[in-house]
Coordinates of C-alpha atoms in Angstrom, one line a residue:
X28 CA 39.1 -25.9 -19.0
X29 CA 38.3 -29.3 -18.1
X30 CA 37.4 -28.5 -14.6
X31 CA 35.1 -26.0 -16.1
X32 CA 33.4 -28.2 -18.5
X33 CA 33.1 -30.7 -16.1
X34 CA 31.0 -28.1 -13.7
X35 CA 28.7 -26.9 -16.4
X36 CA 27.7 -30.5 -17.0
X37 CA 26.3 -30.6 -13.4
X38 CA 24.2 -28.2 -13.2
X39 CA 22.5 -28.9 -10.1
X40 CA 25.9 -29.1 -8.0
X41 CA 26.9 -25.9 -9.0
X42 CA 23.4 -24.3 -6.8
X43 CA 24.7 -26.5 -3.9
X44 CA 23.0 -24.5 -1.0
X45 CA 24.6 -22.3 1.1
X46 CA 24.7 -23.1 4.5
X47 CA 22.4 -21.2 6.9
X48 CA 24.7 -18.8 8.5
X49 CA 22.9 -16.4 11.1
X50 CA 23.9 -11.8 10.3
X51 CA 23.6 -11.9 14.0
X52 CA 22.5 -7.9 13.6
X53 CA 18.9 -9.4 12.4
X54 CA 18.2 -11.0 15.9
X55 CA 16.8 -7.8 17.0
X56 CA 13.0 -7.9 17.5
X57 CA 10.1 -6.9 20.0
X58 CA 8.9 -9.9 22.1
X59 CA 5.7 -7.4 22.8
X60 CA 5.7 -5.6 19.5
X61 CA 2.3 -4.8 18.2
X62 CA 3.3 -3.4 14.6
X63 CA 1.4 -4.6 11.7
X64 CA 2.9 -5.3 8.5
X65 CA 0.8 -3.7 5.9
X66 CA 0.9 -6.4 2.6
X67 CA -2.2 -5.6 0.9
X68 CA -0.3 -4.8 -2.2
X69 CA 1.2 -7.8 -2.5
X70 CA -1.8 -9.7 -2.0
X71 CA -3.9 -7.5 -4.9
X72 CA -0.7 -8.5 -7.5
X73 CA -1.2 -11.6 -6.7
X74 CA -5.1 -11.6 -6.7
X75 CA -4.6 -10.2 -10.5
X76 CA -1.8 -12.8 -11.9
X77 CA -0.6 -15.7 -10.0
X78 CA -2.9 -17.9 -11.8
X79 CA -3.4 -21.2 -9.1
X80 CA -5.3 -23.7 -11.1
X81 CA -3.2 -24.7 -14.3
X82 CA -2.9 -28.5 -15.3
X83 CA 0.5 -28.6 -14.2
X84 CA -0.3 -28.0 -10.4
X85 CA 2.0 -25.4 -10.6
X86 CA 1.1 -21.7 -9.6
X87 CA 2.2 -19.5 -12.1
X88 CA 2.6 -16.2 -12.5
X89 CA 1.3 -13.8 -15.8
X90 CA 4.8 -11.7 -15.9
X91 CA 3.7 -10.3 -19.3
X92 CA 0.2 -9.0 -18.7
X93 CA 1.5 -7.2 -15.5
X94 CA -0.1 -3.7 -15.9
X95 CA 2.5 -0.5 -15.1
X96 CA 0.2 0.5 -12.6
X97 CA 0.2 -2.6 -10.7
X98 CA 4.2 -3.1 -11.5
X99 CA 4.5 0.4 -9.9
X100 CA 2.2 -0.7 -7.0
X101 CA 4.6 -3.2 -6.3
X102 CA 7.8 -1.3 -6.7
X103 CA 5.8 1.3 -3.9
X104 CA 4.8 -1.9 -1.8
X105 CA 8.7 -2.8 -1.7
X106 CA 9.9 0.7 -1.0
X107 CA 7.4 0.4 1.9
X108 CA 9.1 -3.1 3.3
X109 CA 12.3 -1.5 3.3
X110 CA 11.5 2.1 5.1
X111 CA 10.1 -0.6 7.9
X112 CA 11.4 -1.3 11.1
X113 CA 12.1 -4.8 11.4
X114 CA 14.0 -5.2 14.8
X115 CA 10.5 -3.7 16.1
X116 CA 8.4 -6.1 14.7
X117 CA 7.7 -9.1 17.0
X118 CA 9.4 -13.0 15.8
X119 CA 5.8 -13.7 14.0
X120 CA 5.3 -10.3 12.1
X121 CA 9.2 -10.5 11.3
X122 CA 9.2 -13.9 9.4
X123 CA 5.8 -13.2 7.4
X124 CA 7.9 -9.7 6.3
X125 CA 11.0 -11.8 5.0
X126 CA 9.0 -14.1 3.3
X127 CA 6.8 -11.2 1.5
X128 CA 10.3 -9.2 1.0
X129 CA 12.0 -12.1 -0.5
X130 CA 9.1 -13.5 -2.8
X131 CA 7.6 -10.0 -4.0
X132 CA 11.0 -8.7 -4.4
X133 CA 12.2 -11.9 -6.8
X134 CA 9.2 -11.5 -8.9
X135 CA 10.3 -7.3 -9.6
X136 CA 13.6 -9.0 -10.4
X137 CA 11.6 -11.3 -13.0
X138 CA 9.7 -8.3 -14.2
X139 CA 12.6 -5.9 -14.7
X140 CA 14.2 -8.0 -17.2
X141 CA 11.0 -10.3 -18.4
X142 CA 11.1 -11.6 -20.7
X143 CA 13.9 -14.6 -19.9
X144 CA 13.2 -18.1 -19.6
X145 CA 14.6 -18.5 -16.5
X146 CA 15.9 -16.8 -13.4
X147 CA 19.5 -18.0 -13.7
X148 CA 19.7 -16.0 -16.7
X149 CA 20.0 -13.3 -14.8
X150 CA 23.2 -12.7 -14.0
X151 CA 23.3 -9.2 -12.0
X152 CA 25.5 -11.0 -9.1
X153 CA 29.1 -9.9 -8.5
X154 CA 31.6 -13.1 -8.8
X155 CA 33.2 -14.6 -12.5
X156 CA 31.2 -17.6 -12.0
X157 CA 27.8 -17.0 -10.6
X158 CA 24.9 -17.3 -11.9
X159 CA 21.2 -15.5 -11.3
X160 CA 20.3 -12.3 -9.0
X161 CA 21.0 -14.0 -5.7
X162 CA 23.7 -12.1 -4.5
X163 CA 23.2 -8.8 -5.3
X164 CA 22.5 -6.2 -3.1
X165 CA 19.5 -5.2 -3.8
X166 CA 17.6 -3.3 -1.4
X167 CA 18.3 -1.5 1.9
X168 CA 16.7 -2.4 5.5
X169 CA 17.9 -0.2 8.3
X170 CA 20.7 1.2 6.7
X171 CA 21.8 -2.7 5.5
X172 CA 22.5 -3.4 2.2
X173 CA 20.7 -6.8 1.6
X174 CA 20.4 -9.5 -1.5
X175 CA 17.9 -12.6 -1.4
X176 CA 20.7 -14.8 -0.5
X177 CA 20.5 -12.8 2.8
X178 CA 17.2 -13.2 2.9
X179 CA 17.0 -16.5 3.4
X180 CA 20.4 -18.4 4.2
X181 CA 21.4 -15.5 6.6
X182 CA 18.2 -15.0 8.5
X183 CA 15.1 -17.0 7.7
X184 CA 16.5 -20.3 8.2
X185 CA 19.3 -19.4 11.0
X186 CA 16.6 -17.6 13.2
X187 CA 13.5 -19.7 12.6
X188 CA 15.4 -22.8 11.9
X189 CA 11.9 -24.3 10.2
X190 CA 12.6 -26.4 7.1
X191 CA 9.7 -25.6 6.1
X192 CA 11.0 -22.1 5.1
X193 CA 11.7 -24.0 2.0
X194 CA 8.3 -24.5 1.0
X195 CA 7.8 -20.1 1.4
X196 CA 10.8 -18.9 -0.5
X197 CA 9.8 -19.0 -3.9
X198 CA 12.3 -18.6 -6.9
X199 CA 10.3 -18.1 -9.8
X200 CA 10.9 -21.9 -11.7
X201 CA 8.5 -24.8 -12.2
X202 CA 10.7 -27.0 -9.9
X203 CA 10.4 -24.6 -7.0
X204 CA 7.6 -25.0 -4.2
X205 CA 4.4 -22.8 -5.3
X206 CA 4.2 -19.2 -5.0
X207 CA 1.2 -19.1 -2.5
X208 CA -1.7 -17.2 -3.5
X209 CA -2.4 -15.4 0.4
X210 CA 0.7 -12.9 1.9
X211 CA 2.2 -14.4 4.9
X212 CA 0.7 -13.0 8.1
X213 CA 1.7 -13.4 11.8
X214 CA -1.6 -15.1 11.8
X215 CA -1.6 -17.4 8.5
X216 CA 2.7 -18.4 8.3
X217 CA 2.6 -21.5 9.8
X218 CA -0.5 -22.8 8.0
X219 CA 0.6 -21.5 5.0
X220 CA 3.8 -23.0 5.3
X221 CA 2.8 -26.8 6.5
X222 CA 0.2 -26.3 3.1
X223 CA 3.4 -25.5 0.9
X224 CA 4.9 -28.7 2.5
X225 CA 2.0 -31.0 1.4
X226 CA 1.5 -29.5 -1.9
X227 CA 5.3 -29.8 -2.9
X228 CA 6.1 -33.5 -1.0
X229 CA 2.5 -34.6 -3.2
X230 CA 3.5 -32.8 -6.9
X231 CA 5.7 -34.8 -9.1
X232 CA 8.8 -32.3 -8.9
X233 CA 8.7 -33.4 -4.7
X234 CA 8.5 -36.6 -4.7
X235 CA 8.1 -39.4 -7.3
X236 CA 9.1 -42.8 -6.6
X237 CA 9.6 -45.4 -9.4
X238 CA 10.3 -49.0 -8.6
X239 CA 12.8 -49.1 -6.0
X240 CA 14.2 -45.5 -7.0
X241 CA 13.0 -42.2 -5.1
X242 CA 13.5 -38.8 -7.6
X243 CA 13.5 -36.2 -5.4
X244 CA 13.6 -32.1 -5.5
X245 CA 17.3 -31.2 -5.3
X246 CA 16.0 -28.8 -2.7
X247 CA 16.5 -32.0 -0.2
X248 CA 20.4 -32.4 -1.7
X249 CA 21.0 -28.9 -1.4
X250 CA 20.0 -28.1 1.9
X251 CA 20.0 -31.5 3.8
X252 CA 21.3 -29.7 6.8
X253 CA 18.2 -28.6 7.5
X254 CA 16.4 -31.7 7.1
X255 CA 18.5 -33.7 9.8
X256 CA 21.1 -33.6 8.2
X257 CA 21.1 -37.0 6.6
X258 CA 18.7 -38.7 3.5
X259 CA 17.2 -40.4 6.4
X260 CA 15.8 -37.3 8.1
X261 CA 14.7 -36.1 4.8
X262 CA 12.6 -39.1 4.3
X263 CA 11.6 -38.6 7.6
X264 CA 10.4 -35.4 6.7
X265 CA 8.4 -35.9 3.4
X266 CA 6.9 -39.2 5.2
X267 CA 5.2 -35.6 8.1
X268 CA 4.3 -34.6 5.1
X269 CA 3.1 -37.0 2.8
X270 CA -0.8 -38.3 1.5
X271 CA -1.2 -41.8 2.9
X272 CA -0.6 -43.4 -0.4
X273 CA 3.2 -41.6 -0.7
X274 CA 3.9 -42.4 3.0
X275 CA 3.6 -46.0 2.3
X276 CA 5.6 -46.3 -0.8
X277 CA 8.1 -44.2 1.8
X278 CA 8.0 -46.7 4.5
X279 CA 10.8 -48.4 5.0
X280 CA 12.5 -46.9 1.6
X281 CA 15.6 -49.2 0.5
X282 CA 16.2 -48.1 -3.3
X283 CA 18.6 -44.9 -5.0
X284 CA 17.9 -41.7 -4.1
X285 CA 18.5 -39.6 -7.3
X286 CA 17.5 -35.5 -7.7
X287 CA 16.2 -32.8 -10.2
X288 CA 15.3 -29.8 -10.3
X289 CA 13.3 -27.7 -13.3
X290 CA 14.7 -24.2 -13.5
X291 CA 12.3 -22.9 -16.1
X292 CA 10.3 -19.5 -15.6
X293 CA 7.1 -20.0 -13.4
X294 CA 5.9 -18.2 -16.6
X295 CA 2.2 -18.4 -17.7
X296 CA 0.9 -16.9 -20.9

């Protein structure tokens, strides 16, 4: 009981990150592969409610306006993604279509039991003591059963091995990196990914430094494996990434490195 008590008291240790560890069945690709992705659904639900210029800085999405014929676009757009075949995509057109599939299918998650107040509420995963959607199956690629945790800790960062991918998952909270308002593309991921980068690094729930402490995302505790490995490469990383006035307060960074993370709905009214 103590144990217990003692791990629902730290709540950011209990989402320590998986490591990345590669399904090798989703290697499969075509170098020459000339298939299109088709997201133009995803982009028009995100046209009509991710709203991108609140106070905050935070992109938000309107859950409870979402119209049923725009929540059944997206269930069709998602039915879509998985009658596709992936291992004949090519390595660009495969990682915009994981980070579409994972985002568009986390907010149908949100929708299908909106309202909550936050993602870890619910609990559809199969363990006594997990928390969230994460690791249930819950779609099929190729005959695979697959959950988000797949998604992204089993072939996102294991093929592409781009800490960046970080900054194109999104998982529906205020402390997560913005939901971006334009589908991934073969043409448009590694832009859109490097913008992700600077907008999170330069928000408040990136990077604040106080005195001679540094607050940091947990997202840099939880997967430090793919920043280096160390705090050092992290801060090697945000410094890349960083507006000139952050990168000098990072220079040569001496003080406690503490984290938080702000699991709260991405919810806007």
């Amino acid at each position: 009981m103590i144990a217990l008590l003692l791990i629902c008291a730290l709540p950011g240790k209990i989402f320590a990150g998986p490591k990345a560890e590669l399904w090798p069945r989703w290697q499969a690709h075509d170098p020459a592969g000339t298939q299109k992705v088709d997201h133009s659904a995803w982009q028009a639900f995100m046209d009509e409610y991710l709203v991108t210029d609140h106070p905050s800085g935070v992109n938000l999405v309107r859950y409870g306006a979402v119209k049923p014929e725009d929540r059944k676009n997206l269930d069709e757009y998602l039915d879509k993604l998985q009658e596709t075949a992936v291992s004949q995509l090519n390595r660009d057109e495969q990682m915009a279509y994981w980070l579409n599939f994972y985002n568009a299918l986390t907010v149908q998650v949100i929708l299908e039991h909106y309202p909550v107040n936050s993602i870890r509420r619910i609990n559809i995963s199969p363990g006594w003591f997990t928390r969230g959607p994460w690791g249930a199956e819950l779609v099929e690629v190729e005959g695979e059963k697959l959950t988000l945790d797949d998604m992204e800790h089993r072939i996102l960062r294991p093929i592409w091995q781009d800490a960046r991918i970080h900054y194109g998952v999104n998982c529906a909270s205020i402390g997560c990196p913005n939901l971006q308002p334009h589908a991934f593309t073969a043409a448009n991921t590694d832009e859109l990914l490097t913008l992700g980068a600077r907008e999170h690094i330069n928000h408040p729930r990136g990077v604040t430094v106080e005195d001679r402490r540094l607050r940091l995302s947990y997202i840099y505790d939880w997967f430090q494996e793919d920043f280096e490995g160390s705090e050092e490469g992290v801060l090697r990383h945000l410094k890349k990434y960083a507006e000139p006035a952050l990168a000098e307060q990072l220079k040569n960074f001496r003080g406690r490195i503490t984290y938080d993370y702000d699991w709260s709905l991405n919810d806007s009214p």
